[in-house]
């Protein structure tokens, strides 16, 4: 059977038997998968690797994309890094079974694989909220890094970064996507202390949650580390939830009401900040995602509007 869907191949970092699946533990989540074919095709098109290119892959998974890359550039030119030893061993066996000699190593992919650097292409198959500079540092000038950028608000986007002589990389924000995060960047729920502050807002939470991908990128730039999104409730109300490391916000709008109920906790008033960013984005002319881009340097990741000189500053 052919299907354009992602297929989970590991649950809870291997702690849950994949055969038993969620019947044994309904809370089990996929922690390794084969990506949906259409996303794989999009990423490989962006990567544009050709014969002889040296390719670093971050996140081996089943080994499928490593094999596809080997077909394009030659198996001796591909090294694939997988953080999970069991997943790496299975992927290496899969690749060998079709006669390819791709190097599969077990290591922390955020560090890249300096032993084979510099690379012409870096292909990242796992989401990154913070883009490790090692991927840029290990890519030659003119080389390309393609990754799923997952800053936290709603979904993420594919990004193609081109490395230049000064050791930085830049590129525009591409199509939406959803990937599991690098293990070291997973966001664990944290306890928020303090009283809940209640208020009402005339800004509709649905208006903000459905403002579009341009707003989503603007929010990631102005409020890095904030995640959340909007949801329809069974009773017809609409809910927007947002959280940062130390703060929370919940906004609920009842059908027919002119205002929404707001609850905020922690040192930050996240809803107030989100509405500020929304009004700023509106004042910019509501730019779409295609007008935003990223630049990555040793100092970190910057988000910009229209050109790298126009940085989107954090609140």
C-alpha positions as YAML, in Angstrom:
chain: A
units: angstrom
residues:
- id: 1
  name: UNK
  ca: [0.00, 0.00, 0.00]
- id: 2
  name: UNK
  ca: [1.23, 3.52, -0.86]
- id: 3
  name: UNK
  ca: [0.40, 6.30, 1.58]
- id: 4
  name: UNK
  ca: [1.55, 9.91, 1.97]
- id: 5
  name: UNK
  ca: [1.67, 9.72, 5.74]
- id: 6
  name: UNK
  ca: [4.36, 9.59, 8.40]
- id: 7
  name: UNK
  ca: [4.89, 6.17, 9.99]
- id: 8
  name: UNK
  ca: [6.00, 5.90, 13.63]
- id: 9
  name: UNK
  ca: [8.72, 3.30, 14.20]
- id: 10
  name: UNK
  ca: [9.46, 3.93, 17.89]
- id: 11
  name: UNK
  ca: [7.35, 4.86, 20.92]
- id: 12
  name: UNK
  ca: [8.55, 6.73, 24.02]
- id: 13
  name: UNK
  ca: [12.23, 6.40, 23.09]
- id: 14
  name: UNK
  ca: [11.82, 2.63, 22.89]
- id: 15
  name: UNK
  ca: [10.29, 2.24, 26.36]
- id: 16
  name: UNK
  ca: [6.96, 1.06, 24.91]
- id: 17
  name: UNK
  ca: [6.68, -2.06, 22.76]
- id: 18
  name: UNK
  ca: [5.82, -0.90, 19.25]
- id: 19
  name: UNK
  ca: [3.75, -4.04, 18.61]
- id: 20
  name: UNK
  ca: [1.62, -3.48, 21.73]
- id: 21
  name: UNK
  ca: [1.40, 0.21, 20.78]
- id: 22
  name: UNK
  ca: [-1.02, 2.51, 22.56]
- id: 23
  name: UNK
  ca: [-3.37, -0.30, 23.57]
- id: 24
  name: UNK
  ca: [-0.91, -0.91, 26.38]
- id: 25
  name: UNK
  ca: [-0.28, 2.78, 27.12]
- id: 26
  name: UNK
  ca: [-2.59, 5.37, 25.53]
- id: 27
  name: UNK
  ca: [-0.11, 8.12, 26.44]
- id: 28
  name: UNK
  ca: [2.70, 6.63, 24.34]
- id: 29
  name: UNK
  ca: [3.98, 8.95, 21.63]
- id: 30
  name: UNK
  ca: [6.08, 8.38, 18.53]
- id: 31
  name: UNK
  ca: [9.74, 9.31, 19.07]
- id: 32
  name: UNK
  ca: [11.10, 8.11, 15.72]
- id: 33
  name: UNK
  ca: [9.33, 7.92, 12.39]
- id: 34
  name: UNK
  ca: [9.54, 7.86, 8.63]
- id: 35
  name: UNK
  ca: [8.42, 11.27, 7.39]
- id: 36
  name: UNK
  ca: [5.52, 11.73, 4.98]
- id: 37
  name: UNK
  ca: [6.81, 11.22, 1.41]
- id: 38
  name: UNK
  ca: [5.66, 14.63, 0.19]
- id: 39
  name: UNK
  ca: [7.73, 16.32, 2.93]
- id: 40
  name: UNK
  ca: [10.75, 14.16, 2.13]
- id: 41
  name: UNK
  ca: [10.44, 15.17, -1.53]
- id: 42
  name: UNK
  ca: [10.14, 18.86, -0.63]
- id: 43
  name: UNK
  ca: [13.22, 18.73, 1.59]
- id: 44
  name: UNK
  ca: [15.33, 16.85, -0.94]
- id: 45
  name: UNK
  ca: [14.32, 19.34, -3.63]
- id: 46
  name: UNK
  ca: [15.43, 22.20, -1.37]
- id: 47
  name: UNK
  ca: [18.67, 20.39, -0.56]
- id: 48
  name: UNK
  ca: [19.45, 19.92, -4.27]
- id: 49
  name: UNK
  ca: [22.33, 17.50, -3.65]
- id: 50
  name: UNK
  ca: [24.17, 16.20, -6.68]
- id: 51
  name: UNK
  ca: [26.78, 13.59, -7.54]
- id: 52
  name: UNK
  ca: [29.87, 13.88, -5.37]
- id: 53
  name: UNK
  ca: [28.36, 16.24, -2.79]
- id: 54
  name: UNK
  ca: [29.36, 15.48, 0.79]
- id: 55
  name: UNK
  ca: [26.16, 15.22, 2.84]
- id: 56
  name: UNK
  ca: [25.60, 15.21, 6.60]
- id: 57
  name: UNK
  ca: [22.19, 13.94, 7.70]
- id: 58
  name: UNK
  ca: [20.86, 14.64, 11.19]
- id: 59
  name: UNK
  ca: [18.31, 12.03, 12.30]
- id: 60
  name: UNK
  ca: [18.70, 8.70, 10.53]
- id: 61
  name: UNK
  ca: [15.34, 7.19, 11.50]
- id: 62
  name: UNK
  ca: [14.72, 4.14, 9.33]
- id: 63
  name: UNK
  ca: [17.59, 4.98, 6.98]
- id: 64
  name: UNK
  ca: [15.22, 5.68, 4.08]
- id: 65
  name: UNK
  ca: [16.32, 9.25, 3.40]
- id: 66
  name: UNK
  ca: [19.98, 8.32, 3.89]
- id: 67
  name: UNK
  ca: [19.51, 5.73, 1.15]
- id: 68
  name: UNK
  ca: [17.82, 8.28, -1.12]
- id: 69
  name: UNK
  ca: [20.71, 10.68, -0.57]
- id: 70
  name: UNK
  ca: [23.23, 7.91, -1.25]
- id: 71
  name: UNK
  ca: [21.51, 7.25, -4.58]
- id: 72
  name: UNK
  ca: [22.02, 10.91, -5.54]
- id: 73
  name: UNK
  ca: [25.54, 11.60, -4.27]
- id: 74
  name: UNK
  ca: [27.14, 8.18, -3.76]
- id: 75
  name: UNK
  ca: [27.00, 6.18, -0.53]
- id: 76
  name: UNK
  ca: [30.60, 7.02, 0.42]
- id: 77
  name: UNK
  ca: [29.60, 10.71, 0.56]
- id: 78
  name: UNK
  ca: [26.81, 10.36, 3.15]
- id: 79
  name: UNK
  ca: [27.17, 10.27, 6.92]
- id: 80
  name: UNK
  ca: [23.98, 10.05, 8.98]
- id: 81
  name: UNK
  ca: [23.86, 10.83, 12.70]
- id: 82
  name: UNK
  ca: [21.24, 9.23, 14.97]
- id: 83
  name: UNK
  ca: [21.00, 9.90, 18.72]
- id: 84
  name: UNK
  ca: [19.29, 6.59, 19.56]
- id: 85
  name: UNK
  ca: [21.60, 3.55, 19.41]
- id: 86
  name: UNK
  ca: [18.81, 1.04, 18.71]
- id: 87
  name: UNK
  ca: [17.34, 3.18, 15.93]
- id: 88
  name: UNK
  ca: [20.81, 3.69, 14.43]
- id: 89
  name: UNK
  ca: [21.57, -0.04, 14.43]
- id: 90
  name: UNK
  ca: [18.29, -0.86, 12.70]
- id: 91
  name: UNK
  ca: [18.81, 1.89, 10.12]
- id: 92
  name: UNK
  ca: [22.35, 0.72, 9.36]
- id: 93
  name: UNK
  ca: [21.03, -2.80, 8.79]
- id: 94
  name: UNK
  ca: [18.27, -1.48, 6.54]
- id: 95
  name: UNK
  ca: [20.75, 0.44, 4.40]
- id: 96
  name: UNK
  ca: [23.17, -2.48, 4.17]
- id: 97
  name: UNK
  ca: [20.33, -4.77, 3.12]
- id: 98
  name: UNK
  ca: [20.00, -2.87, -0.16]
- id: 99
  name: UNK
  ca: [23.73, -2.89, -0.82]
- id: 100
  name: UNK
  ca: [24.65, 0.62, 0.35]
- id: 101
  name: UNK
  ca: [27.59, 1.51, 2.58]
- id: 102
  name: UNK
  ca: [26.35, 4.71, 4.23]
- id: 103
  name: UNK
  ca: [28.14, 5.63, 7.47]
- id: 104
  name: UNK
  ca: [25.58, 5.66, 10.29]
- id: 105
  name: UNK
  ca: [26.89, 6.93, 13.63]
- id: 106
  name: UNK
  ca: [25.29, 7.14, 17.06]
- id: 107
  name: UNK
  ca: [25.85, 10.62, 18.45]
- id: 108
  name: UNK
  ca: [24.16, 13.89, 19.45]
- id: 109
  name: UNK
  ca: [23.14, 15.42, 16.14]
- id: 110
  name: UNK
  ca: [23.23, 18.96, 17.51]
- id: 111
  name: UNK
  ca: [27.04, 18.64, 17.40]
- id: 112
  name: UNK
  ca: [27.03, 17.59, 13.76]
- id: 113
  name: UNK
  ca: [29.86, 15.21, 12.80]
- id: 114
  name: UNK
  ca: [33.09, 17.21, 12.52]
- id: 115
  name: UNK
  ca: [35.20, 14.20, 11.53]
- id: 116
  name: UNK
  ca: [33.84, 14.33, 7.96]
- id: 117
  name: UNK
  ca: [33.44, 18.14, 7.65]
- id: 118
  name: UNK
  ca: [33.20, 20.30, 5.66]
- id: 119
  name: UNK
  ca: [29.93, 19.30, 3.99]
- id: 120
  name: UNK
  ca: [28.25, 20.55, 0.86]
- id: 121
  name: UNK
  ca: [24.80, 19.80, 2.23]
- id: 122
  name: UNK
  ca: [23.25, 19.23, 5.67]
- id: 123
  name: UNK
  ca: [19.89, 17.44, 5.69]
- id: 124
  name: UNK
  ca: [18.02, 17.64, 9.02]
- id: 125
  name: UNK
  ca: [15.09, 15.25, 9.48]
- id: 126
  name: UNK
  ca: [14.13, 16.33, 13.01]
- id: 127
  name: UNK
  ca: [12.63, 19.61, 14.22]
- id: 128
  name: UNK
  ca: [14.82, 22.29, 15.77]
- id: 129
  name: UNK
  ca: [13.52, 25.20, 17.82]
- id: 130
  name: UNK
  ca: [17.06, 26.54, 18.28]
- id: 131
  name: UNK
  ca: [19.28, 25.94, 15.25]
- id: 132
  name: UNK
  ca: [22.66, 24.53, 16.32]
- id: 133
  name: UNK
  ca: [25.54, 26.57, 14.90]
- id: 134
  name: UNK
  ca: [27.55, 23.35, 14.43]
- id: 135
  name: UNK
  ca: [25.45, 22.59, 11.33]
- id: 136
  name: UNK
  ca: [26.47, 25.92, 9.78]
- id: 137
  name: UNK
  ca: [30.06, 25.74, 10.98]
- id: 138
  name: UNK
  ca: [30.56, 22.34, 9.36]
- id: 139
  name: UNK
  ca: [29.16, 23.44, 5.98]
- id: 140
  name: UNK
  ca: [31.41, 24.97, 3.33]
- id: 141
  name: UNK
  ca: [30.69, 28.48, 2.01]
- id: 142
  name: UNK
  ca: [28.03, 28.14, -0.67]
- id: 143
  name: UNK
  ca: [26.73, 24.99, 0.97]
- id: 144
  name: UNK
  ca: [23.16, 24.48, 2.12]
- id: 145
  name: UNK
  ca: [21.41, 23.44, 5.34]
- id: 146
  name: UNK
  ca: [17.77, 22.30, 5.09]
- id: 147
  name: UNK
  ca: [15.78, 21.74, 8.26]
- id: 148
  name: UNK
  ca: [12.33, 21.84, 9.86]
- id: 149
  name: UNK
  ca: [12.32, 24.97, 12.04]
- id: 150
  name: UNK
  ca: [9.90, 24.41, 14.95]
- id: 151
  name: UNK
  ca: [9.90, 27.54, 17.15]
- id: 152
  name: UNK
  ca: [6.84, 26.44, 19.14]
- id: 153
  name: UNK
  ca: [3.82, 28.52, 18.11]
- id: 154
  name: UNK
  ca: [1.37, 26.24, 16.27]
- id: 155
  name: UNK
  ca: [3.45, 24.41, 13.67]
- id: 156
  name: UNK
  ca: [6.84, 24.89, 12.01]
- id: 157
  name: UNK
  ca: [8.30, 25.65, 8.59]
- id: 158
  name: UNK
  ca: [10.91, 24.24, 6.27]
- id: 159
  name: UNK
  ca: [13.97, 26.48, 6.03]
- id: 160
  name: UNK
  ca: [16.82, 26.45, 3.51]
- id: 161
  name: UNK
  ca: [19.93, 28.25, 4.75]
- id: 162
  name: UNK
  ca: [22.87, 29.11, 2.52]
- id: 163
  name: UNK
  ca: [26.27, 29.46, 4.17]
- id: 164
  name: UNK
  ca: [28.51, 32.41, 3.24]
- id: 165
  name: UNK
  ca: [32.21, 33.19, 3.66]
- id: 166
  name: UNK
  ca: [31.86, 34.84, 7.07]
- id: 167
  name: UNK
  ca: [30.54, 31.60, 8.60]
- id: 168
  name: UNK
  ca: [26.90, 32.67, 8.84]
- id: 169
  name: UNK
  ca: [23.88, 31.25, 7.01]
- id: 170
  name: UNK
  ca: [20.63, 32.86, 5.89]
- id: 171
  name: UNK
  ca: [17.45, 31.89, 4.12]
- id: 172
  name: UNK
  ca: [13.74, 32.63, 3.86]
- id: 173
  name: UNK
  ca: [10.94, 30.81, 5.64]
- id: 174
  name: UNK
  ca: [9.35, 28.07, 3.53]
- id: 175
  name: UNK
  ca: [6.36, 25.74, 3.60]
- id: 176
  name: UNK
  ca: [4.67, 24.69, 6.86]
- id: 177
  name: UNK
  ca: [5.60, 21.36, 8.41]
- id: 178
  name: UNK
  ca: [5.43, 19.43, 11.65]
- id: 179
  name: UNK
  ca: [8.30, 17.32, 13.02]
- id: 180
  name: UNK
  ca: [9.19, 15.87, 16.41]
- id: 181
  name: UNK
  ca: [11.85, 17.95, 18.13]
- id: 182
  name: UNK
  ca: [15.48, 17.14, 18.75]
- id: 183
  name: UNK
  ca: [15.55, 15.21, 22.01]
- id: 184
  name: UNK
  ca: [17.61, 17.86, 23.74]
- id: 185
  name: UNK
  ca: [15.08, 20.55, 22.74]
- id: 186
  name: UNK
  ca: [11.90, 18.85, 23.88]
- id: 187
  name: UNK
  ca: [9.68, 21.10, 25.94]
- id: 188
  name: UNK
  ca: [8.74, 19.49, 29.22]
- id: 189
  name: UNK
  ca: [5.74, 20.97, 31.10]
- id: 190
  name: UNK
  ca: [6.80, 23.04, 34.09]
- id: 191
  name: UNK
  ca: [4.97, 24.21, 37.19]
- id: 192
  name: UNK
  ca: [3.92, 27.86, 37.15]
- id: 193
  name: UNK
  ca: [3.64, 29.36, 40.60]
- id: 194
  name: UNK
  ca: [1.69, 32.39, 41.77]
- id: 195
  name: UNK
  ca: [-1.87, 33.64, 41.59]
- id: 196
  name: UNK
  ca: [-3.96, 33.50, 38.43]
- id: 197
  name: UNK
  ca: [-4.74, 36.98, 37.12]
- id: 198
  name: UNK
  ca: [-8.18, 37.22, 35.50]
- id: 199
  name: UNK
  ca: [-9.31, 39.85, 33.01]
- id: 200
  name: UNK
  ca: [-11.32, 40.28, 29.82]
- id: 201
  name: UNK
  ca: [-10.15, 41.09, 26.32]
- id: 202
  name: UNK
  ca: [-11.85, 42.59, 23.30]
- id: 203
  name: UNK
  ca: [-9.34, 40.90, 21.00]
- id: 204
  name: UNK
  ca: [-10.78, 37.61, 19.74]
- id: 205
  name: UNK
  ca: [-8.43, 34.68, 20.35]
- id: 206
  name: UNK
  ca: [-9.49, 33.01, 17.08]
- id: 207
  name: UNK
  ca: [-8.48, 36.15, 15.17]
- id: 208
  name: UNK
  ca: [-4.94, 35.81, 16.52]
- id: 209
  name: UNK
  ca: [-4.65, 32.03, 16.37]
- id: 210
  name: UNK
  ca: [-5.77, 32.02, 12.73]
- id: 211
  name: UNK
  ca: [-3.94, 35.19, 11.64]
- id: 212
  name: UNK
  ca: [-1.67, 33.22, 9.33]
- id: 213
  name: UNK
  ca: [1.86, 31.95, 9.02]
- id: 214
  name: UNK
  ca: [3.37, 35.43, 8.72]
- id: 215
  name: UNK
  ca: [2.08, 36.30, 12.17]
- id: 216
  name: UNK
  ca: [3.32, 32.96, 13.50]
- id: 217
  name: UNK
  ca: [6.86, 33.78, 12.36]
- id: 218
  name: UNK
  ca: [6.62, 37.33, 13.72]
- id: 219
  name: UNK
  ca: [5.56, 35.94, 17.08]
- id: 220
  name: UNK
  ca: [8.50, 33.53, 17.09]
- id: 221
  name: UNK
  ca: [10.81, 36.46, 16.51]
- id: 222
  name: UNK
  ca: [9.28, 38.78, 19.08]
- id: 223
  name: UNK
  ca: [8.53, 36.12, 21.70]
- id: 224
  name: UNK
  ca: [11.07, 33.28, 21.32]
- id: 225
  name: UNK
  ca: [10.32, 30.18, 23.35]
- id: 226
  name: UNK
  ca: [6.56, 30.84, 23.57]
- id: 227
  name: UNK
  ca: [4.41, 28.01, 22.27]
- id: 228
  name: UNK
  ca: [0.72, 27.35, 21.93]
- id: 229
  name: UNK
  ca: [-2.21, 27.75, 19.57]
- id: 230
  name: UNK
  ca: [-5.99, 27.84, 19.31]
- id: 231
  name: UNK
  ca: [-8.63, 25.13, 19.71]
- id: 232
  name: UNK
  ca: [-12.38, 24.69, 19.30]
- id: 233
  name: UNK
  ca: [-14.15, 23.34, 22.39]
- id: 234
  name: UNK
  ca: [-17.08, 20.91, 22.31]
- id: 235
  name: UNK
  ca: [-19.39, 23.58, 23.76]
- id: 236
  name: UNK
  ca: [-18.79, 25.90, 20.81]
- id: 237
  name: UNK
  ca: [-16.32, 28.17, 22.60]
- id: 238
  name: UNK
  ca: [-12.84, 28.90, 21.32]
- id: 239
  name: UNK
  ca: [-9.72, 28.58, 23.44]
- id: 240
  name: UNK
  ca: [-6.20, 29.93, 22.96]
- id: 241
  name: UNK
  ca: [-3.46, 28.57, 25.20]
- id: 242
  name: UNK
  ca: [0.10, 29.89, 25.41]
- id: 243
  name: UNK
  ca: [3.05, 29.05, 27.61]
- id: 244
  name: UNK
  ca: [6.66, 29.95, 28.12]
- id: 245
  name: UNK
  ca: [9.15, 28.40, 30.50]
- id: 246
  name: UNK
  ca: [7.69, 30.24, 33.49]
- id: 247
  name: UNK
  ca: [4.32, 31.68, 32.44]
- id: 248
  name: UNK
  ca: [0.93, 30.59, 31.13]
- id: 249
  name: UNK
  ca: [-2.09, 32.20, 29.47]
- id: 250
  name: UNK
  ca: [-5.54, 30.82, 28.69]
- id: 251
  name: UNK
  ca: [-8.09, 32.83, 26.70]
- id: 252
  name: UNK
  ca: [-11.63, 31.55, 26.15]
- id: 253
  name: UNK
  ca: [-14.24, 33.17, 23.92]
- id: 254
  name: UNK
  ca: [-17.88, 32.14, 24.27]
- id: 255
  name: UNK
  ca: [-20.15, 32.29, 21.20]
- id: 256
  name: UNK
  ca: [-21.93, 35.65, 20.94]
- id: 257
  name: UNK
  ca: [-19.80, 37.36, 23.58]
- id: 258
  name: UNK
  ca: [-18.11, 40.69, 22.80]
- id: 259
  name: UNK
  ca: [-15.16, 39.84, 25.04]
- id: 260
  name: UNK
  ca: [-13.02, 36.83, 25.96]
- id: 261
  name: UNK
  ca: [-12.09, 35.56, 29.42]
- id: 262
  name: UNK
  ca: [-8.36, 35.76, 30.13]
- id: 263
  name: UNK
  ca: [-6.37, 33.90, 32.78]
- id: 264
  name: UNK
  ca: [-2.63, 34.55, 33.14]
- id: 265
  name: UNK
  ca: [-0.05, 33.28, 35.59]
- id: 266
  name: UNK
  ca: [3.67, 33.57, 36.08]
- id: 267
  name: UNK
  ca: [5.81, 36.71, 35.82]
- id: 268
  name: UNK
  ca: [4.80, 37.45, 32.20]
- id: 269
  name: UNK
  ca: [1.41, 38.54, 30.87]
- id: 270
  name: UNK
  ca: [1.66, 36.38, 27.77]
- id: 271
  name: UNK
  ca: [-1.71, 37.34, 26.31]
- id: 272
  name: UNK
  ca: [-0.87, 41.04, 26.57]
- id: 273
  name: UNK
  ca: [2.44, 40.38, 24.81]
- id: 274
  name: UNK
  ca: [0.78, 38.30, 22.09]
- id: 275
  name: UNK
  ca: [-1.78, 41.01, 21.33]
- id: 276
  name: UNK
  ca: [1.03, 43.59, 21.20]
- id: 277
  name: UNK
  ca: [2.85, 41.51, 18.59]
- id: 278
  name: UNK
  ca: [-0.40, 41.04, 16.67]
- id: 279
  name: UNK
  ca: [-0.99, 44.78, 16.45]
- id: 280
  name: UNK
  ca: [2.64, 45.36, 15.42]
- id: 281
  name: UNK
  ca: [2.36, 42.72, 12.69]
- id: 282
  name: UNK
  ca: [-0.85, 44.41, 11.49]
- id: 283
  name: UNK
  ca: [0.94, 47.78, 11.41]
- id: 284
  name: UNK
  ca: [3.66, 46.17, 9.25]
- id: 285
  name: UNK
  ca: [0.96, 45.38, 6.69]
- id: 286
  name: UNK
  ca: [0.38, 41.77, 7.79]
- id: 287
  name: UNK
  ca: [3.40, 40.35, 5.92]
- id: 288
  name: UNK
  ca: [3.25, 36.68, 4.95]
- id: 289
  name: UNK
  ca: [5.82, 34.07, 5.88]
- id: 290
  name: UNK
  ca: [7.63, 34.48, 2.55]
- id: 291
  name: UNK
  ca: [8.80, 37.94, 3.63]
- id: 292
  name: UNK
  ca: [10.52, 36.60, 6.73]
- id: 293
  name: UNK
  ca: [13.87, 34.88, 6.97]
- id: 294
  name: UNK
  ca: [16.43, 33.49, 9.40]
- id: 295
  name: UNK
  ca: [20.13, 34.12, 9.87]
- id: 296
  name: UNK
  ca: [22.26, 31.79, 11.98]
- id: 297
  name: UNK
  ca: [25.65, 32.72, 13.42]
- id: 298
  name: UNK
  ca: [27.76, 31.74, 16.40]
- id: 299
  name: UNK
  ca: [25.71, 34.27, 18.40]
- id: 300
  name: UNK
  ca: [22.45, 32.44, 17.66]
- id: 301
  name: UNK
  ca: [19.44, 32.72, 15.36]
- id: 302
  name: UNK
  ca: [17.94, 36.02, 14.20]
- id: 303
  name: UNK
  ca: [14.58, 36.46, 12.48]
- id: 304
  name: UNK
  ca: [14.24, 39.28, 9.95]
- id: 305
  name: UNK
  ca: [11.67, 40.92, 7.71]
- id: 306
  name: UNK
  ca: [12.44, 41.38, 3.99]
- id: 307
  name: UNK
  ca: [16.23, 41.48, 4.46]
- id: 308
  name: UNK
  ca: [18.72, 40.45, 7.17]
- id: 309
  name: UNK
  ca: [19.35, 44.06, 8.18]
- id: 310
  name: UNK
  ca: [15.73, 44.40, 9.34]
- id: 311
  name: UNK
  ca: [15.86, 42.20, 12.43]
- id: 312
  name: UNK
  ca: [12.68, 41.33, 14.31]
- id: 313
  name: UNK
  ca: [13.65, 42.29, 17.84]
- id: 314
  name: UNK
  ca: [12.43, 40.39, 20.89]
- id: 315
  name: UNK
  ca: [10.05, 42.04, 23.31]
...
